[in-house]
Amino acid sequence: METALHTAAGLLRRSRTILALTGAGISVASGIPDFRSPGGLWERHDPMEVATAEALARNPGRVWAFLRDTLAVLGRARPNAAHAALARLEAAGRLSAVVTQNIDGLHQAAGSRNVVEFHGGLRRFFCMGCGRDHDPAAAARLGPDEIPWRCEDCGAVVRPDIVFFGEPIPLDALRKSGQLALAADCIVVAGTSGEVAPASLLPREVKARGGIVVEINPMESAYKGLADVSIAAAAEIALPALADLVLS
Ligand code: ZN
């Protein structure tokens, strides 16, 4: 790991514009198990029954039971050293932005300012009838008898601004991440296995224009073969060490 870290730090120091791409792995140390892993939310809920637009229309109560569970898990989570390291690199002018597949808001909580959420986030809720914004803090306080959450104005179901299965990635996130990838000559990929498009295409875009791909993942991923350097370690170990080396 030491050799890979120093190689990566050298590449980052020579890069002009560095972008980060993060996924579920970066938040595991914050107490959010990957939805797909043992102990993850998909062990308690069937994604097709609780995380699709169709399910929201057909059975909003069930979707909201899942959302309450999710909000409880995320409500206890705090940013870890990996989130802090990316915020530190951005504050030092060494990182242009973080593109994340996570909906937990932990990058923002750690102090990152330029964050593109590919799958939306749980910091915005809106009425599916009249569009009115609803307070995310109130969502976290909903009791089991108060779901599905309904709009006080029109009675329609209130939903989070997250991307459910089968829903398109928000155009704004697509446009911004495309611009960021185009401007980057280096991308640091942390905690994502590279299997979910279109986020997984960003490293390929950077690489295709001669840029550098640095990967941080304790497990082998789809980026093997694409990455210039692979650091086989958890993000909360590797990213702070990398930031220390780059900023020293
Ligand atoms: Zn409404």
Tab-separated table of C-alpha atoms and ligand atoms in Angstrom:
chain	number	residue	atom	x	y	z
A	1	MET	CA	0.000	0.000	0.000
A	2	GLU	CA	2.875	2.386	0.852
A	3	THR	CA	4.370	2.186	-2.651
A	4	ALA	CA	0.994	2.694	-4.308
A	5	LEU	CA	0.278	5.663	-2.015
A	6	HIS	CA	3.536	7.391	-2.905
A	7	THR	CA	3.068	6.725	-6.622
A	8	ALA	CA	-0.464	8.121	-6.417
A	9	ALA	CA	0.688	11.182	-4.473
A	10	GLY	CA	3.328	11.875	-7.118
A	11	LEU	CA	0.744	11.681	-9.890
A	12	LEU	CA	-1.669	13.934	-7.987
A	13	ARG	CA	1.042	16.520	-7.347
A	14	ARG	CA	1.705	16.739	-11.079
A	15	SER	CA	-1.991	17.043	-11.961
A	16	ARG	CA	-3.670	20.343	-12.678
A	17	THR	CA	-7.325	19.542	-12.035
A	18	ILE	CA	-8.290	16.622	-9.826
A	19	LEU	CA	-11.799	15.256	-9.555
A	20	ALA	CA	-13.086	12.672	-7.055
A	21	LEU	CA	-15.718	10.014	-7.662
A	22	THR	CA	-17.106	8.271	-4.592
A	23	GLY	CA	-19.519	5.467	-3.820
A	24	ALA	CA	-20.942	3.465	-0.941
A	25	GLY	CA	-17.543	2.191	0.261
A	26	ILE	CA	-16.526	5.637	1.477
A	27	SER	CA	-19.406	5.800	3.976
A	28	VAL	CA	-19.154	2.303	5.486
A	29	ALA	CA	-16.824	3.580	8.232
A	30	SER	CA	-19.481	6.196	9.015
A	31	GLY	CA	-21.881	3.427	10.006
A	32	ILE	CA	-23.728	3.105	6.697
A	33	PRO	CA	-23.399	-0.450	5.408
A	34	ASP	CA	-23.442	-0.726	1.623
A	35	PHE	CA	-27.123	-1.278	0.735
A	36	ARG	CA	-26.100	-4.412	-1.137
A	37	SER	CA	-23.911	-5.936	1.598
A	38	PRO	CA	-24.889	-8.121	4.574
A	39	GLY	CA	-26.504	-5.842	7.156
A	40	GLY	CA	-27.353	-3.382	4.377
A	41	LEU	CA	-30.820	-2.001	3.764
A	42	TRP	CA	-31.523	-4.423	0.920
A	43	GLU	CA	-31.418	-7.225	3.456
A	44	ARG	CA	-34.506	-5.757	5.162
A	45	HIS	CA	-36.248	-4.309	2.108
A	46	ASP	CA	-36.774	-5.529	-1.440
A	47	PRO	CA	-35.500	-2.679	-3.645
A	48	MET	CA	-38.107	-3.371	-6.317
A	49	GLU	CA	-40.882	-2.976	-3.703
A	50	VAL	CA	-39.542	0.153	-2.013
A	51	ALA	CA	-37.205	2.046	-4.312
A	52	THR	CA	-38.960	2.474	-7.639
A	53	ALA	CA	-41.307	5.189	-8.899
A	54	GLU	CA	-43.883	2.475	-9.486
A	55	ALA	CA	-43.724	1.344	-5.848
A	56	LEU	CA	-44.117	4.947	-4.732
A	57	ALA	CA	-47.339	5.231	-6.746
A	58	ARG	CA	-48.689	1.805	-5.795
A	59	ASN	CA	-47.676	1.491	-2.164
A	60	PRO	CA	-46.325	4.763	-0.728
A	61	GLY	CA	-46.677	3.462	2.850
A	62	ARG	CA	-44.216	0.668	2.187
A	63	VAL	CA	-41.804	3.020	0.428
A	64	TRP	CA	-41.996	5.375	3.394
A	65	ALA	CA	-41.322	2.547	5.864
A	66	PHE	CA	-38.090	2.006	3.938
A	67	LEU	CA	-37.359	5.748	3.890
A	68	ARG	CA	-37.880	5.973	7.685
A	69	ASP	CA	-35.427	3.101	8.136
A	70	THR	CA	-32.945	4.803	5.785
A	71	LEU	CA	-33.298	8.172	7.523
A	72	ALA	CA	-32.674	6.508	10.907
A	73	VAL	CA	-29.451	4.856	9.651
A	74	LEU	CA	-28.259	8.042	7.947
A	75	GLY	CA	-29.270	10.241	10.864
A	76	ARG	CA	-26.759	8.445	13.099
A	77	ALA	CA	-23.939	8.684	10.537
A	78	ARG	CA	-21.105	11.187	10.773
A	79	PRO	CA	-18.434	11.971	8.146
A	80	ASN	CA	-15.262	9.906	8.489
A	81	ALA	CA	-11.599	10.598	7.722
A	82	ALA	CA	-12.129	9.891	4.006
A	83	HIS	CA	-14.816	12.587	3.650
A	84	ALA	CA	-12.634	14.970	5.678
A	85	ALA	CA	-9.596	14.316	3.464
A	86	LEU	CA	-11.518	15.247	0.300
A	87	ALA	CA	-12.839	18.417	1.973
A	88	ARG	CA	-9.249	19.264	2.964
A	89	LEU	CA	-7.970	18.803	-0.612
A	90	GLU	CA	-10.761	21.019	-1.958
A	91	ALA	CA	-10.119	23.730	0.641
A	92	ALA	CA	-6.425	23.698	-0.350
A	93	GLY	CA	-7.389	24.226	-3.993
A	94	ARG	CA	-6.226	20.728	-5.013
A	95	LEU	CA	-9.619	19.165	-5.769
A	96	SER	CA	-12.188	20.630	-8.146
A	97	ALA	CA	-15.235	18.675	-6.942
A	98	VAL	CA	-16.652	15.439	-5.618
A	99	VAL	CA	-19.084	13.475	-7.751
A	100	THR	CA	-20.858	10.957	-5.534
A	101	GLN	CA	-23.304	8.112	-5.952
A	102	ASN	CA	-24.200	8.386	-2.260
A	103	ILE	CA	-27.368	10.021	-0.942
A	104	ASP	CA	-26.104	10.462	2.629
A	105	GLY	CA	-24.916	14.086	2.409
A	106	LEU	CA	-21.715	13.240	4.319
A	107	HIS	CA	-19.401	15.032	1.879
A	108	GLN	CA	-21.261	18.275	2.518
A	109	ALA	CA	-21.290	17.560	6.262
A	110	ALA	CA	-17.495	17.163	6.139
A	111	GLY	CA	-17.135	20.568	4.476
A	112	SER	CA	-16.941	19.749	0.767
A	113	ARG	CA	-18.555	22.597	-1.149
A	114	ASN	CA	-18.625	21.454	-4.748
A	115	VAL	CA	-20.558	18.178	-4.597
A	116	VAL	CA	-22.506	16.618	-7.453
A	117	GLU	CA	-25.010	14.007	-6.262
A	118	PHE	CA	-25.663	11.536	-9.061
A	119	HIS	CA	-28.513	9.891	-7.213
A	120	GLY	CA	-29.896	12.953	-5.454
A	121	GLY	CA	-29.987	13.306	-1.692
A	122	LEU	CA	-32.149	13.169	1.397
A	123	ARG	CA	-31.767	16.856	2.108
A	124	ARG	CA	-34.686	17.835	-0.089
A	125	PHE	CA	-38.267	16.579	0.013
A	126	PHE	CA	-41.059	17.748	-2.227
A	127	CYS	CA	-44.774	17.111	-2.778
A	128	MET	CA	-45.538	14.986	-5.825
A	129	GLY	CA	-48.825	16.891	-6.256
A	130	CYS	CA	-48.079	20.598	-5.910
A	131	GLY	CA	-44.268	20.486	-5.838
A	132	ARG	CA	-44.015	22.302	-2.504
A	133	ASP	CA	-40.703	21.791	-0.669
A	134	HIS	CA	-40.922	20.067	2.703
A	135	ASP	CA	-38.546	20.303	5.667
A	136	PRO	CA	-36.031	17.396	5.703
A	137	ALA	CA	-35.758	17.694	9.504
A	138	ALA	CA	-39.497	16.982	9.751
A	139	ALA	CA	-39.033	13.863	7.585
A	140	ALA	CA	-36.587	12.445	10.114
A	141	ARG	CA	-39.153	12.927	12.917
A	142	LEU	CA	-42.085	11.135	11.233
A	143	GLY	CA	-43.619	8.408	13.389
A	144	PRO	CA	-44.807	5.014	12.113
A	145	ASP	CA	-48.410	6.330	12.034
A	146	GLU	CA	-47.472	9.408	10.035
A	147	ILE	CA	-46.381	7.666	6.847
A	148	PRO	CA	-46.637	7.948	3.963
A	149	TRP	CA	-45.823	11.611	4.488
A	150	ARG	CA	-48.590	13.700	2.917
A	151	CYS	CA	-48.555	17.335	1.876
A	152	GLU	CA	-50.544	19.592	4.232
A	153	ASP	CA	-51.615	21.701	1.248
A	154	CYS	CA	-52.875	19.156	-1.252
A	155	GLY	CA	-52.728	15.736	0.420
A	156	ALA	CA	-50.450	14.170	-2.179
A	157	VAL	CA	-47.452	12.040	-1.155
A	158	VAL	CA	-44.189	13.817	-0.336
A	159	ARG	CA	-41.039	12.187	-1.695
A	160	PRO	CA	-37.290	12.690	-1.300
A	161	ASP	CA	-35.229	14.137	-4.119
A	162	ILE	CA	-33.415	10.847	-4.677
A	163	VAL	CA	-33.179	8.786	-7.832
A	164	PHE	CA	-35.171	5.575	-7.526
A	165	PHE	CA	-34.428	2.529	-9.654
A	166	GLY	CA	-35.664	3.093	-13.176
A	167	GLU	CA	-35.612	6.882	-12.825
A	168	PRO	CA	-33.178	8.958	-14.882
A	169	ILE	CA	-30.093	10.628	-13.393
A	170	PRO	CA	-30.923	14.341	-12.942
A	171	LEU	CA	-29.908	16.277	-16.072
A	172	ASP	CA	-28.151	18.892	-13.986
A	173	ALA	CA	-25.913	16.249	-12.332
A	174	LEU	CA	-25.149	14.681	-15.719
A	175	ARG	CA	-24.242	18.019	-17.243
A	176	LYS	CA	-22.082	19.153	-14.295
A	177	SER	CA	-20.231	15.846	-13.928
A	178	GLY	CA	-19.583	15.776	-17.674
A	179	GLN	CA	-18.062	19.262	-17.529
A	180	LEU	CA	-15.969	18.333	-14.476
A	181	ALA	CA	-14.652	15.167	-16.144
A	182	LEU	CA	-13.806	17.141	-19.268
A	183	ALA	CA	-11.809	19.670	-17.239
A	184	ALA	CA	-10.001	17.053	-15.125
A	185	ASP	CA	-6.612	15.539	-15.888
A	186	CYS	CA	-6.837	13.226	-12.879
A	187	ILE	CA	-9.675	11.394	-11.154
A	188	VAL	CA	-9.564	9.699	-7.760
A	189	VAL	CA	-12.110	6.912	-7.488
A	190	ALA	CA	-12.933	5.763	-3.950
A	191	GLY	CA	-15.352	3.209	-2.586
A	192	THR	CA	-17.154	2.351	-5.796
A	193	SER	CA	-16.869	-0.864	-7.724
A	194	GLY	CA	-17.513	0.762	-11.095
A	195	GLU	CA	-20.540	-1.271	-12.012
A	196	VAL	CA	-23.192	1.449	-11.999
A	197	ALA	CA	-23.349	3.648	-15.107
A	198	PRO	CA	-23.228	6.508	-15.901
A	199	ALA	CA	-20.980	7.350	-12.905
A	200	SER	CA	-18.656	4.514	-13.895
A	201	LEU	CA	-18.049	6.209	-17.255
A	202	LEU	CA	-16.388	9.305	-15.751
A	203	PRO	CA	-12.987	7.631	-15.104
A	204	ARG	CA	-13.089	6.267	-18.658
A	205	GLU	CA	-13.672	9.785	-20.008
A	206	VAL	CA	-10.732	11.191	-18.050
A	207	LYS	CA	-8.533	8.287	-19.130
A	208	ALA	CA	-9.586	8.571	-22.774
A	209	ARG	CA	-8.145	12.092	-22.908
A	210	GLY	CA	-4.823	11.027	-21.420
A	211	GLY	CA	-5.691	11.714	-17.788
A	212	ILE	CA	-4.724	9.750	-14.703
A	213	VAL	CA	-7.005	7.363	-12.809
A	214	VAL	CA	-6.222	6.624	-9.151
A	215	GLU	CA	-8.353	3.964	-7.542
A	216	ILE	CA	-8.857	3.302	-3.833
A	217	ASN	CA	-10.679	0.079	-3.052
A	218	PRO	CA	-9.893	-2.782	-0.681
A	219	MET	CA	-11.494	-5.133	-3.198
A	220	GLU	CA	-10.852	-5.733	-6.863
A	221	SER	CA	-13.194	-3.664	-9.032
A	222	ALA	CA	-14.216	-3.024	-12.610
A	223	TYR	CA	-11.541	-0.294	-12.766
A	224	LYS	CA	-8.728	-2.840	-12.684
A	225	GLY	CA	-6.889	-2.388	-15.952
A	226	LEU	CA	-8.060	1.212	-16.258
A	227	ALA	CA	-6.448	2.614	-13.123
A	228	ASP	CA	-2.872	3.932	-13.294
A	229	VAL	CA	-2.532	3.195	-9.585
A	230	SER	CA	-4.721	1.005	-7.390
A	231	ILE	CA	-4.485	1.478	-3.647
A	232	ALA	CA	-5.830	-1.668	-2.025
A	233	ALA	CA	-7.065	-0.130	1.210
A	234	ALA	CA	-10.180	1.298	2.789
A	235	ALA	CA	-10.923	4.904	1.832
A	236	GLU	CA	-10.813	6.147	5.437
A	237	ILE	CA	-7.203	4.893	5.659
A	238	ALA	CA	-5.910	5.704	2.180
A	239	LEU	CA	-7.482	9.110	1.496
A	240	PRO	CA	-6.171	10.901	4.621
A	241	ALA	CA	-2.703	9.444	3.971
A	242	LEU	CA	-2.880	10.537	0.328
A	243	ALA	CA	-4.071	14.043	1.264
A	244	ASP	CA	-1.194	14.340	3.784
A	245	LEU	CA	1.346	13.444	1.097
A	246	VAL	CA	-0.166	15.742	-1.549
A	247	LEU	CA	-0.504	18.705	0.794
A	248	SER	CA	2.874	18.287	2.537
B	1	ZN	ZN	-48.810	19.328	-2.202
